[in-house]
mmCIF file of N, CA and C in Angstrom:
data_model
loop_
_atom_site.group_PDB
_atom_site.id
_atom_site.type_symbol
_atom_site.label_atom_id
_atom_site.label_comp_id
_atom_site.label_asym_id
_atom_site.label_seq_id
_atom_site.Cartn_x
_atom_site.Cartn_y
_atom_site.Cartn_z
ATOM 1 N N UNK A 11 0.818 -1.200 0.000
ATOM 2 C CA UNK A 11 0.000 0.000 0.000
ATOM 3 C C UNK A 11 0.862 1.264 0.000
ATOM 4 N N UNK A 12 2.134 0.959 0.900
ATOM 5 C CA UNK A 12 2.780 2.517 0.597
ATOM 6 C C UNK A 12 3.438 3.051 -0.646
ATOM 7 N N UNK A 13 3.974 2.051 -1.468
ATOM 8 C CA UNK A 13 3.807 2.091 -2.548
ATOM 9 C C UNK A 13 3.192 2.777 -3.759
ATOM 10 N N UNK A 14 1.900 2.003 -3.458
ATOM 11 C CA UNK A 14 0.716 2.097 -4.369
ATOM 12 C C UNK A 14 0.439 3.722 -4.020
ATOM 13 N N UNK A 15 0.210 4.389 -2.562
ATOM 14 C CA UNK A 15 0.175 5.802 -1.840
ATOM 15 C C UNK A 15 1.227 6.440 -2.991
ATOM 16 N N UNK A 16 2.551 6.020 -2.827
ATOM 17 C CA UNK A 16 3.700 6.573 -3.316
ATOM 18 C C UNK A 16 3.461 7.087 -4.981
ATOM 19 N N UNK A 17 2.727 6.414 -5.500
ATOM 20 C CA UNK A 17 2.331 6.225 -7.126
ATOM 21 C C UNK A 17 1.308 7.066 -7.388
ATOM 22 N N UNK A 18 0.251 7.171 -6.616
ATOM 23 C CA UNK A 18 -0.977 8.072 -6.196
ATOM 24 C C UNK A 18 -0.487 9.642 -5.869
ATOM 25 N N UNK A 19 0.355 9.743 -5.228
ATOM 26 C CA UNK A 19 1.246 11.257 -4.713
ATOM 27 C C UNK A 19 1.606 11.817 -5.772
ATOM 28 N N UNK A 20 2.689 11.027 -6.584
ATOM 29 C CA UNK A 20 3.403 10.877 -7.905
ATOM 30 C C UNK A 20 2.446 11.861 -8.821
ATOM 31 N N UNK A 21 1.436 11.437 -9.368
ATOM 32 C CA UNK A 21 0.462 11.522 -10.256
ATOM 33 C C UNK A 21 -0.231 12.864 -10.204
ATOM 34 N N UNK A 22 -0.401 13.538 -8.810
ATOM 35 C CA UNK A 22 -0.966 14.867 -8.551
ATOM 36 C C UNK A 22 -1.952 14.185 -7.958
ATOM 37 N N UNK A 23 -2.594 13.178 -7.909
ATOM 38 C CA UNK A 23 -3.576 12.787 -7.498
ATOM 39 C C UNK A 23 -4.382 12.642 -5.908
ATOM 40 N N UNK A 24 -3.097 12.862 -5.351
ATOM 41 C CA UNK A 24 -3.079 13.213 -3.474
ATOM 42 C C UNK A 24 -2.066 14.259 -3.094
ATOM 43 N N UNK A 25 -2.196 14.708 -1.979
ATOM 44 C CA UNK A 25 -1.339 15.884 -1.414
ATOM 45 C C UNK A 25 0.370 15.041 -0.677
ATOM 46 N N UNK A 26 1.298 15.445 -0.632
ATOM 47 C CA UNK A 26 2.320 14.363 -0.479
ATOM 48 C C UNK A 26 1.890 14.839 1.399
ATOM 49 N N UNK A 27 1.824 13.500 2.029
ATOM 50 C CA UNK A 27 1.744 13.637 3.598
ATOM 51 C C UNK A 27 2.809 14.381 4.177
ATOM 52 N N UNK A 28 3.648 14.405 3.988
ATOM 53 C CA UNK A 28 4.707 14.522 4.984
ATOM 54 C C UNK A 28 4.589 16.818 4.310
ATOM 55 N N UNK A 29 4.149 17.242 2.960
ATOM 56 C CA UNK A 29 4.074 18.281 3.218
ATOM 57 C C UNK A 29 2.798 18.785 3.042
ATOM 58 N N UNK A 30 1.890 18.228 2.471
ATOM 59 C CA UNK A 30 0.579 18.432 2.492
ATOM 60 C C UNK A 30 0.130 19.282 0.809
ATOM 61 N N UNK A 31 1.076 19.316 0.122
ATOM 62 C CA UNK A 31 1.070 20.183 -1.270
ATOM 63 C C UNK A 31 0.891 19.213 -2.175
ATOM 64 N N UNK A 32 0.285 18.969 -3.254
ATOM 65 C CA UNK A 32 -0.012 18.478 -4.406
ATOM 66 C C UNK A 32 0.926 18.457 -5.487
ATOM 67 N N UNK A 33 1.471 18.156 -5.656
ATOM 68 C CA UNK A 33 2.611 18.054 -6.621
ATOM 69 C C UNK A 33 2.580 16.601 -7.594
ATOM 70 N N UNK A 34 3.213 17.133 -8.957
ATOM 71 C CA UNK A 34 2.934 15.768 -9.838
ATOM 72 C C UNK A 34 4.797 15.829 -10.323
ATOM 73 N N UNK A 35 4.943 14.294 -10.085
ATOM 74 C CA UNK A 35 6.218 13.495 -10.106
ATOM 75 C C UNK A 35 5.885 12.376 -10.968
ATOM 76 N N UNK A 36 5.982 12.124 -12.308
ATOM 77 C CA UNK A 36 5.834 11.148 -12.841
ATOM 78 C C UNK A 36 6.803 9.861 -12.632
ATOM 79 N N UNK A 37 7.892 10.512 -13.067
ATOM 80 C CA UNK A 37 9.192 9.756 -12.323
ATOM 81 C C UNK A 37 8.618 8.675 -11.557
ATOM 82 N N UNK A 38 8.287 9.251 -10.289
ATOM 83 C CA UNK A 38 8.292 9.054 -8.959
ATOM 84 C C UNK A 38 6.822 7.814 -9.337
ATOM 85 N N UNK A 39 5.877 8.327 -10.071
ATOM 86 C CA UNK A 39 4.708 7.532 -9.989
ATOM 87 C C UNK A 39 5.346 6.230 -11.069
ATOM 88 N N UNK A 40 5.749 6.608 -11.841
ATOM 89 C CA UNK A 40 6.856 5.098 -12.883
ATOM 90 C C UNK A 40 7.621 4.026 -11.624
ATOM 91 N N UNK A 41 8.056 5.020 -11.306
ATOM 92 C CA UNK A 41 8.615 3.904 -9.858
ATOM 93 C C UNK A 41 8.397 2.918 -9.236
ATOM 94 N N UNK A 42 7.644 3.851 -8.538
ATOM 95 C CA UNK A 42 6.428 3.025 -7.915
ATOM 96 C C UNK A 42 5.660 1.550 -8.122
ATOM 97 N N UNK A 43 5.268 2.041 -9.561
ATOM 98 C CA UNK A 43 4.392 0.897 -10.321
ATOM 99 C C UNK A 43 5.203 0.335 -10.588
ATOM 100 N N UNK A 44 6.366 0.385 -11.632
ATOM 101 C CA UNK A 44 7.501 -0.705 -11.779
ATOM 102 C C UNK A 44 7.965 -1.682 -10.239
ATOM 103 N N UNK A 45 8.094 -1.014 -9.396
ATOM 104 C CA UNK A 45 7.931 -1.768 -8.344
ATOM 105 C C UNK A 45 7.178 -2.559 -7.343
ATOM 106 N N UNK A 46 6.121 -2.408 -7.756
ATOM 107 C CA UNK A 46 4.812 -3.147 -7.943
ATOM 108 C C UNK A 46 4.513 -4.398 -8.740
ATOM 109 N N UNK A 47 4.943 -3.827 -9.779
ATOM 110 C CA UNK A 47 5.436 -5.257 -10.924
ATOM 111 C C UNK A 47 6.230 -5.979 -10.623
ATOM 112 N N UNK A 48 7.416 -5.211 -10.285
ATOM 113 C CA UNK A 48 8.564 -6.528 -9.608
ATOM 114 C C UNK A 48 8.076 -7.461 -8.592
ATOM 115 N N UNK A 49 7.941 -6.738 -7.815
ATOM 116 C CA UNK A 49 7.270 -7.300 -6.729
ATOM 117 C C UNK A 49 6.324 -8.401 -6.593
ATOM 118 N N UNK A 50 5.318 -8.333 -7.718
ATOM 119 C CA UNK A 50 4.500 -9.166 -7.975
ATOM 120 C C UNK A 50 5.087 -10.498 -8.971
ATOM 121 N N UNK A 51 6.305 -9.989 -9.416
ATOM 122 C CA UNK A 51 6.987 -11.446 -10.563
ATOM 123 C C UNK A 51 7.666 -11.925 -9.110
ATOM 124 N N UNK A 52 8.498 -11.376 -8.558
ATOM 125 C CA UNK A 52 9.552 -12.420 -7.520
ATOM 126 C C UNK A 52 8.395 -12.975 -6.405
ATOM 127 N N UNK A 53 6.941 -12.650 -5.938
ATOM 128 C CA UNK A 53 6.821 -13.070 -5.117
ATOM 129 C C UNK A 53 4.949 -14.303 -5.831
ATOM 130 N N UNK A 54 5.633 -14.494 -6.899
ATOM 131 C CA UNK A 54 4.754 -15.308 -7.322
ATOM 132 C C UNK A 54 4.781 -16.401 -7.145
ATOM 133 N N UNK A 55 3.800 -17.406 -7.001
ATOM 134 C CA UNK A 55 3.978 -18.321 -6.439
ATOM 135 C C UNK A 55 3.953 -18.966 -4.803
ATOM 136 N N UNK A 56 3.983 -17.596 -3.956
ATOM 137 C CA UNK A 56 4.019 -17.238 -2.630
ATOM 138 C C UNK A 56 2.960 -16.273 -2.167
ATOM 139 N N UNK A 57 2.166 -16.307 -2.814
ATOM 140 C CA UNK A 57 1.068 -15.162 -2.599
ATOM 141 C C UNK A 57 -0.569 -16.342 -2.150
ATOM 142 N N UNK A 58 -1.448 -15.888 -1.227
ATOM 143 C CA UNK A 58 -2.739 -16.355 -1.199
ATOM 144 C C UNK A 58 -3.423 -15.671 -2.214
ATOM 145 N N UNK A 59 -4.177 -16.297 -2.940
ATOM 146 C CA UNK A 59 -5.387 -15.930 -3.794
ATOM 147 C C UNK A 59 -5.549 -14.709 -3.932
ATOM 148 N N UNK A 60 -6.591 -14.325 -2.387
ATOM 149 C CA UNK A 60 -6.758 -12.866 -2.060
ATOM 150 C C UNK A 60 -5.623 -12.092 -2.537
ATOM 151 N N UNK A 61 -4.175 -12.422 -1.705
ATOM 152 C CA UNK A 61 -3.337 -11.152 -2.483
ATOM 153 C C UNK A 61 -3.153 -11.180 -3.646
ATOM 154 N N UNK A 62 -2.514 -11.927 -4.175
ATOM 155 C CA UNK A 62 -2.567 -11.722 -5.786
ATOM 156 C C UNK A 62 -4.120 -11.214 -6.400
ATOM 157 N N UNK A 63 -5.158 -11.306 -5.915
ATOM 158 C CA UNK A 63 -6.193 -10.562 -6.757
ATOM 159 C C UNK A 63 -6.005 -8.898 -6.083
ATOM 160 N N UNK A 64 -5.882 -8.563 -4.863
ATOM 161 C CA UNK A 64 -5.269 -7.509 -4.540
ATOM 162 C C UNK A 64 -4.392 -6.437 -5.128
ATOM 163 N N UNK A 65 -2.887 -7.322 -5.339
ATOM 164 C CA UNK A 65 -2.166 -6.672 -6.171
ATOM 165 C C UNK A 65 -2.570 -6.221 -7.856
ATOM 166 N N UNK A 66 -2.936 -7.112 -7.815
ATOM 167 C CA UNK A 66 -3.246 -7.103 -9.757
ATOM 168 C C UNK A 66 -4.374 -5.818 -9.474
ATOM 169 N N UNK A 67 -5.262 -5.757 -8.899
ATOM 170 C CA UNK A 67 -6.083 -4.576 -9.065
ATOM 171 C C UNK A 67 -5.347 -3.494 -8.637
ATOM 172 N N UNK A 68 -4.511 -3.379 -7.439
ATOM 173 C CA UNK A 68 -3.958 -1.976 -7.196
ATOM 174 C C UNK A 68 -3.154 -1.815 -8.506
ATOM 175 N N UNK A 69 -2.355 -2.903 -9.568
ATOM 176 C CA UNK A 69 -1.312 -2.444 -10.229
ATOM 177 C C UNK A 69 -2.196 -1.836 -11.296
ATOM 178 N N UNK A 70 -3.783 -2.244 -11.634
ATOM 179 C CA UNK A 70 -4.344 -2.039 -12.835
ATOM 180 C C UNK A 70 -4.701 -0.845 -12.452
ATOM 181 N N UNK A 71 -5.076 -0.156 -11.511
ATOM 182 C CA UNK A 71 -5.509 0.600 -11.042
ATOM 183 C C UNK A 71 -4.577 1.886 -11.770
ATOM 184 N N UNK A 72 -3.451 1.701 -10.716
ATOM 185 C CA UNK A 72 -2.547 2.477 -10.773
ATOM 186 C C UNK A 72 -1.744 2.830 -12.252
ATOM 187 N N UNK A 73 -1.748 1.865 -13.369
ATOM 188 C CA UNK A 73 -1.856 2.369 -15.072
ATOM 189 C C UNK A 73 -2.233 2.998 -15.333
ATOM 190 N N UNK A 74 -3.892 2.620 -14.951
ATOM 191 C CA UNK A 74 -4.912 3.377 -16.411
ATOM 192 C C UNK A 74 -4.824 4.815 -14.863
ATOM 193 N N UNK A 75 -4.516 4.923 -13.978
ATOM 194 C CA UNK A 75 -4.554 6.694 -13.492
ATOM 195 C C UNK A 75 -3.157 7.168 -14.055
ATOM 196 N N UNK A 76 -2.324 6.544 -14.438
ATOM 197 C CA UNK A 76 -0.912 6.938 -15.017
ATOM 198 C C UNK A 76 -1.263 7.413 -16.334
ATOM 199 N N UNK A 77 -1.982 6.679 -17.183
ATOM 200 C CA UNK A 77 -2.520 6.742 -18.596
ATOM 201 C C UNK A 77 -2.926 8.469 -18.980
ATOM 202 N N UNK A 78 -3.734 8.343 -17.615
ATOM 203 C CA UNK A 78 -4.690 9.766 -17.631
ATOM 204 C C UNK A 78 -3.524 10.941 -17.124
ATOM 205 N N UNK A 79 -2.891 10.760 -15.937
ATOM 206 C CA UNK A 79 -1.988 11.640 -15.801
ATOM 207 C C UNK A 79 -0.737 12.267 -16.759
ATOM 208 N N UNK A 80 -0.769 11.165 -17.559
ATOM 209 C CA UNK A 80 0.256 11.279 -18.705
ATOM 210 C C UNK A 80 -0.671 12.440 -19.938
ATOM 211 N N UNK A 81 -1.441 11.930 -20.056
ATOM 212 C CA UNK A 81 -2.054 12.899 -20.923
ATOM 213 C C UNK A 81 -2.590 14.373 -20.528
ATOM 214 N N UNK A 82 -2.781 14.593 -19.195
ATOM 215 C CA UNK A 82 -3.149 15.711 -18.619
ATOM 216 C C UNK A 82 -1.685 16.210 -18.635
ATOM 217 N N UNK A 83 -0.740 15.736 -18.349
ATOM 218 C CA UNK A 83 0.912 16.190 -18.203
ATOM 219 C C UNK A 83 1.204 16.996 -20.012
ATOM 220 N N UNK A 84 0.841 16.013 -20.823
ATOM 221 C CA UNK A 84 0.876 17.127 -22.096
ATOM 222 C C UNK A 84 2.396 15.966 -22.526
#
């Protein structure tokens, strides 16, 4: 989840906690999700059901708002 937060911040899409300002970091939201992906190849195989349907939705999630942020970015 902090992660997934981390990717969400990234995007403009939340205020960053620690300063409370809105700021868009694509970088930062690429990150994120790439690490999400990793995450989900090395720990395959080791996951319950539930999480792996978990992850796969936060990672799908977190695309198609990248998709949109990318295009609002210009």
């Amino acid at each position: 989840m902090m992660l997934a937060s981390s990717a969400v911040v990234g995007m403009g899409a939340a205020p960053d906690p620690l300063t409370g300002h809105v700021r868009r970091d694509l970088e930062q939201a690429t990150d994120a999700i790439e690490l999400l992906i990793l995450l989900r190849e090395k720990t395959q195989g080791n996951r319950t059901p539930e999480e792996t349907r978990i992850l796969d939705q936060i990672i799908y999630d977190l695309q198609v708002r990248y998709v949109s942020a990318r295009k609002l970015a210009g």
